[in-house]
Coordinates of C-alpha atoms in Angstrom, one line a residue:
X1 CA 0.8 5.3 26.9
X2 CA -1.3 5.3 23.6
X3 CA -2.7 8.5 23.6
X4 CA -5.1 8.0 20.7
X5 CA -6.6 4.4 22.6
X6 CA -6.9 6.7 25.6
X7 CA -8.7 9.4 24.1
X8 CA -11.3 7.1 22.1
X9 CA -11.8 5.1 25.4
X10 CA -13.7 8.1 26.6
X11 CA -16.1 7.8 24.0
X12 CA -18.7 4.7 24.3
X13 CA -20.4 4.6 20.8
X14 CA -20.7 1.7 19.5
X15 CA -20.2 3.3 16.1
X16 CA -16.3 4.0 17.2
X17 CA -13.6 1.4 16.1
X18 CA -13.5 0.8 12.1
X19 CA -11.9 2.8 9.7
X20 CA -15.3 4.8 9.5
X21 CA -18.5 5.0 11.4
X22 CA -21.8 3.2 9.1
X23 CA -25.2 5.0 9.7
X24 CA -27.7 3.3 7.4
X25 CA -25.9 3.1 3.9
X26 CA -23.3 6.1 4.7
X27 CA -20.2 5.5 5.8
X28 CA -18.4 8.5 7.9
X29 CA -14.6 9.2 8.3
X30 CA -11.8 11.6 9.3
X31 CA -8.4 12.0 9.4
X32 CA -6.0 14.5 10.3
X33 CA -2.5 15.4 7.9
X34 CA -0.7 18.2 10.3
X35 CA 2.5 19.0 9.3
X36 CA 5.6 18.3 11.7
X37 CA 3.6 15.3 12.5
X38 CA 2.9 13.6 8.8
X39 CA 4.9 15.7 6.8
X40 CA 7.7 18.5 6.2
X41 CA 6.8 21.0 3.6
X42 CA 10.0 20.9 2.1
X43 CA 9.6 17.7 1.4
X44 CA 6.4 17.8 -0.8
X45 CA 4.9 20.5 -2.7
X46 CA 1.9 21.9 -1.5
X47 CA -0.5 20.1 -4.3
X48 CA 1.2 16.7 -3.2
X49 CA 0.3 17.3 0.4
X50 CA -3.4 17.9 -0.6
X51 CA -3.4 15.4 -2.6
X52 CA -2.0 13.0 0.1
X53 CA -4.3 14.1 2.5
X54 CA -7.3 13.1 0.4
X55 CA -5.9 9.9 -0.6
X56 CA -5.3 8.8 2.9
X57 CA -9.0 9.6 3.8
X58 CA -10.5 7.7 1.2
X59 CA -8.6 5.2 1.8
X60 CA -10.6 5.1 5.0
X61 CA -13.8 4.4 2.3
X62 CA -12.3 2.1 0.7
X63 CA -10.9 0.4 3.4
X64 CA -14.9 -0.1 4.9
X65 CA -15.8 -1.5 1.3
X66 CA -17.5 2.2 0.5
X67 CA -17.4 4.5 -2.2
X68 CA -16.7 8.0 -1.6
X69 CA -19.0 10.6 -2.0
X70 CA -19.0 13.8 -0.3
X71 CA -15.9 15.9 1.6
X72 CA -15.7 18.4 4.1
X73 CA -12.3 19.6 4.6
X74 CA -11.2 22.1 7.0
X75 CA -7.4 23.8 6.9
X76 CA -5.3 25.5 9.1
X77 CA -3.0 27.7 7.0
X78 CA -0.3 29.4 8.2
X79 CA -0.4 33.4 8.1
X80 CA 3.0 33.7 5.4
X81 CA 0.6 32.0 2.7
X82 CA 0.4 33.5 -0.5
X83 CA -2.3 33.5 -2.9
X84 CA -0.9 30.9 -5.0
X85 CA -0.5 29.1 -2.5
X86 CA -3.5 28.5 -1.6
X87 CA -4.8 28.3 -5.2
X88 CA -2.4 25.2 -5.4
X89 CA -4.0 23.7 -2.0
X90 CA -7.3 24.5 -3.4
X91 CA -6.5 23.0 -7.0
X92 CA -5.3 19.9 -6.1
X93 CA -8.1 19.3 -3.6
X94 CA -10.5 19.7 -6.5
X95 CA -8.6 17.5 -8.8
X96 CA -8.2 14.5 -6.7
X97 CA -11.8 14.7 -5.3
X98 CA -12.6 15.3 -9.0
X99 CA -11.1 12.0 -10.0
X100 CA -12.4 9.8 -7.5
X101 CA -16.3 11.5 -8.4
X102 CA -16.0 13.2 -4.8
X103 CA -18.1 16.6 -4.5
X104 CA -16.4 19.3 -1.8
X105 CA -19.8 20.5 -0.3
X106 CA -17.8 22.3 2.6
X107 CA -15.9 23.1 5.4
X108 CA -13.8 25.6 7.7
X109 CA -10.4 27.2 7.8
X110 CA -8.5 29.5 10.4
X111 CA -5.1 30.5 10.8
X112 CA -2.4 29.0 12.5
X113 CA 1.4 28.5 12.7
X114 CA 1.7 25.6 10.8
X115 CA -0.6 23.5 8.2
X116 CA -3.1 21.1 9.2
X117 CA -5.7 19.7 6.7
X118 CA -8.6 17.8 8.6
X119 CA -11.2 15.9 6.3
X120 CA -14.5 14.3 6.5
X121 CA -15.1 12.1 3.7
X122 CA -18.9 10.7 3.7
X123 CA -19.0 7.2 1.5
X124 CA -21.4 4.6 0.7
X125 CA -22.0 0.8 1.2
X126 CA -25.0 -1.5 0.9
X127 CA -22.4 -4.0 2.4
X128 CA -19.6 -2.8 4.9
X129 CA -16.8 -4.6 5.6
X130 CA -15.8 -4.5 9.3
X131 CA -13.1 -5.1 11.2
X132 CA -14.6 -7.7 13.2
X133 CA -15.3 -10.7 11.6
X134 CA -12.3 -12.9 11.2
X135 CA -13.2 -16.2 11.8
X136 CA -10.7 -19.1 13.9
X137 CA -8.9 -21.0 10.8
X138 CA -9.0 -17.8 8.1
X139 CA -5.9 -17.0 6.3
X140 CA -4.8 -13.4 6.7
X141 CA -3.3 -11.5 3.4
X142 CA -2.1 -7.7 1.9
X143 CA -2.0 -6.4 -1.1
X144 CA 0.9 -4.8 -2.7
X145 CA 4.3 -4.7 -1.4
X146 CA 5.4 -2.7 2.0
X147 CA 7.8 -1.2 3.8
X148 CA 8.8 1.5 0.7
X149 CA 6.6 4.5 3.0
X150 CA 8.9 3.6 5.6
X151 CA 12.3 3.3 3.5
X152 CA 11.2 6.8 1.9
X153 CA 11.3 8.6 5.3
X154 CA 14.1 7.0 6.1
X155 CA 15.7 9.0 3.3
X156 CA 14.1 12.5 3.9
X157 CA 15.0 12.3 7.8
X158 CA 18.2 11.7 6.5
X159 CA 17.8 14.6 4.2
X160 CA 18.0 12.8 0.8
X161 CA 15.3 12.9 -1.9
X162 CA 13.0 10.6 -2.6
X163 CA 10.8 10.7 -6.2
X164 CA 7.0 11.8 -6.6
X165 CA 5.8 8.5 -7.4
X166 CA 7.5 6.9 -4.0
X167 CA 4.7 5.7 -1.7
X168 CA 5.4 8.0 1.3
X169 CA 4.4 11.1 -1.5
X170 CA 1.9 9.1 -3.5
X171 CA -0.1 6.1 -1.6
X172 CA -1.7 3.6 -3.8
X173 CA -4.9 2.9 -3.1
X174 CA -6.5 -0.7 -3.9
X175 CA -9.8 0.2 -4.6
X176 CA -10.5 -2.0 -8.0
X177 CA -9.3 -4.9 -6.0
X178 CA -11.5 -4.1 -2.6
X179 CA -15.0 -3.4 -4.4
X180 CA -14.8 -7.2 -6.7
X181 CA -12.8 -8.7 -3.3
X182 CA -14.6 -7.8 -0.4
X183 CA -17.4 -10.1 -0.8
X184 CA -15.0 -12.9 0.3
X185 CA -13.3 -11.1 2.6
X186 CA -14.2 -11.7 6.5
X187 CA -12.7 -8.5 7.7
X188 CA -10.3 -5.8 6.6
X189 CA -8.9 -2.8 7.8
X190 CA -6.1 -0.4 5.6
X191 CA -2.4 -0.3 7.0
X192 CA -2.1 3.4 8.5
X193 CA 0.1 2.1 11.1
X194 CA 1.9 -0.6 9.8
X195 CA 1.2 -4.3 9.9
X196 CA 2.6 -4.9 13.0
X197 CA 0.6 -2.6 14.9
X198 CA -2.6 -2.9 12.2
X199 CA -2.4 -7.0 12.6
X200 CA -2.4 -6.8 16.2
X201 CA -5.8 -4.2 16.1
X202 CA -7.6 -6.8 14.1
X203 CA -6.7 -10.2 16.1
X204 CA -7.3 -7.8 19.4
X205 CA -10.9 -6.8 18.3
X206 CA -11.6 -10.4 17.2
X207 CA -9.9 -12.4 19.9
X208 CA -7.9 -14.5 18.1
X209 CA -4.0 -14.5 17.4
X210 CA -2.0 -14.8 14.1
X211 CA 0.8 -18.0 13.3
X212 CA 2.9 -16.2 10.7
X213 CA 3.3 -18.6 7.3
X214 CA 5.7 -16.0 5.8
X215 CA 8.7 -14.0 7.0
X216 CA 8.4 -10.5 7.6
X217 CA 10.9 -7.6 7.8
X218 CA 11.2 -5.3 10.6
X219 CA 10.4 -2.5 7.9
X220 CA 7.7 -4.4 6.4
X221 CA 6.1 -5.0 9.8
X222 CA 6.8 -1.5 10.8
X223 CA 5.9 0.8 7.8
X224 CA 2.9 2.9 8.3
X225 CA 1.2 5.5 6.0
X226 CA 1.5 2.5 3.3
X227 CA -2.6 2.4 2.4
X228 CA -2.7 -1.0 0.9
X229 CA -5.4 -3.1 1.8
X230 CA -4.8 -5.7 5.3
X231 CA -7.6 -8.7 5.3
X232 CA -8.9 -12.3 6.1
X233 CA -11.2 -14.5 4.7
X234 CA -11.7 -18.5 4.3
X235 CA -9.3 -20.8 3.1
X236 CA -11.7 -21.8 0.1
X237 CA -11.4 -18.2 -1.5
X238 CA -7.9 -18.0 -1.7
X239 CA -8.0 -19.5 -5.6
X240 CA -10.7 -16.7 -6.1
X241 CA -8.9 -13.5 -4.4
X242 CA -5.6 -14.4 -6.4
X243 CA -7.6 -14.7 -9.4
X244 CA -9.4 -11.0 -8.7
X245 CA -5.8 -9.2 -7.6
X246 CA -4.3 -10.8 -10.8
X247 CA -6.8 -9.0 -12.9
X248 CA -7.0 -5.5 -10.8

């Protein structure tokens, strides 16, 4: 059973369904980064998992064709936690929001067994780009290459080590290509989940199904927690897109 299509079945906003909910010219999103389920911390130091955990958020934004704003993040730390600890949570929350001009303006924590970092980010549009939109005849793209988030925890599973600039630790987010791109883009969505799965959510919430034009991997399909940018748009912009992602 998917849990997480069961649980947001019991919910019957309209609002529910993108990578963030758009009131008016603010775009609302959250995600969860709990460790056991998205990470180990022996795997990552503790300013790499904040970081991470902010990244994937506003990838959310960017995702919806939105720039970040605001955050509320709320943490769960675990009772053993030094302060240093949590100066180097706290420090690399503030850097990263710092770099993508996010202000902190709040948020909860309470104490827990393990670490869980929940954030709100609160972006802003005057033109969202939805999931629902793909039009009968549109070519379907991504940027960068995937399947290396997947490959990476492949290797710590396996208990190797894996560099900080490998995608699993350090997502790349697309952000320069989405805000000049999105204006011929039908409909988009990030790949959280991996293509296969992310693929199937967009032809689902259009009706429509995909012929593949290219071969993909089993990994490729299959890598989630990748954060590059998964879209369609007319045939006639294809010149234009490769043009935009060769300059960004």
């Amino acid at each position: 059973m998917d849990k997480e299509a069961f649980v947001i079945a019991q919910f019957s906003s309209a609002k529910i369904g993108d990578d963030g909910a758009v009131i008016g010219e603010w775009v609302y999103s959250k995600d969860i980064f709990a460790e056991h389920s998205h990470f180990r911390r022996e795997w990552m130091s503790l300013a790499q998992i904040a970081r991470k955990s902010l990244l994937v958020n506003i990838s959310d934004a960017i995702a919806m064709n939105a720039k970040p704003r605001y955050a509320l993040i709320g943490v769960t730390i675990p009772s053993n936690f030094t302060k240093n600890e949590l100066k180097s949570l706290s420090s690399s929350f503030l850097k990263e929001c710092n770099n993508w001009g996010v202000e902190l303006i709040g948020g909860d924590t309470t104490s827990g067994k393990n670490l869980v970092i929940s954030i709100t980010i609160i972006s802003q549009t005057q033109n969202p780009l939805w999931r629902k939109g793909m039009k009968d005849g549109d070519l379907i793209a991504h940027t960068g290459n995937v399947g290396e988030s997947l490959k990476g925890l492949k290797t710590l599973l396996r208990g190797g080590e894996i560099g900080k600039n490998s995608r699993f630790i350090s997502p790349i987010l697309r952000a320069d290509f989405v805000y000049k791109a999105a204006p011929f883009m039908s409909a988009g969505m990030d790949i959280s989940d991996g293509i296969g799965k992310d693929l199937s959510r967009l032809c689902k919430i259009n009706n429509l199904g995909v012929s593949f034009t290219c071969k993909l991997s089993k990994e490729q399909l299959c890598s989630g927690e990748e954060y590059e940018m998964l879209f369609s748009f007319h045939p006639r912009h294809l010149a234009k897109l490769r043009s935009i992602s060769k300059k960004t």
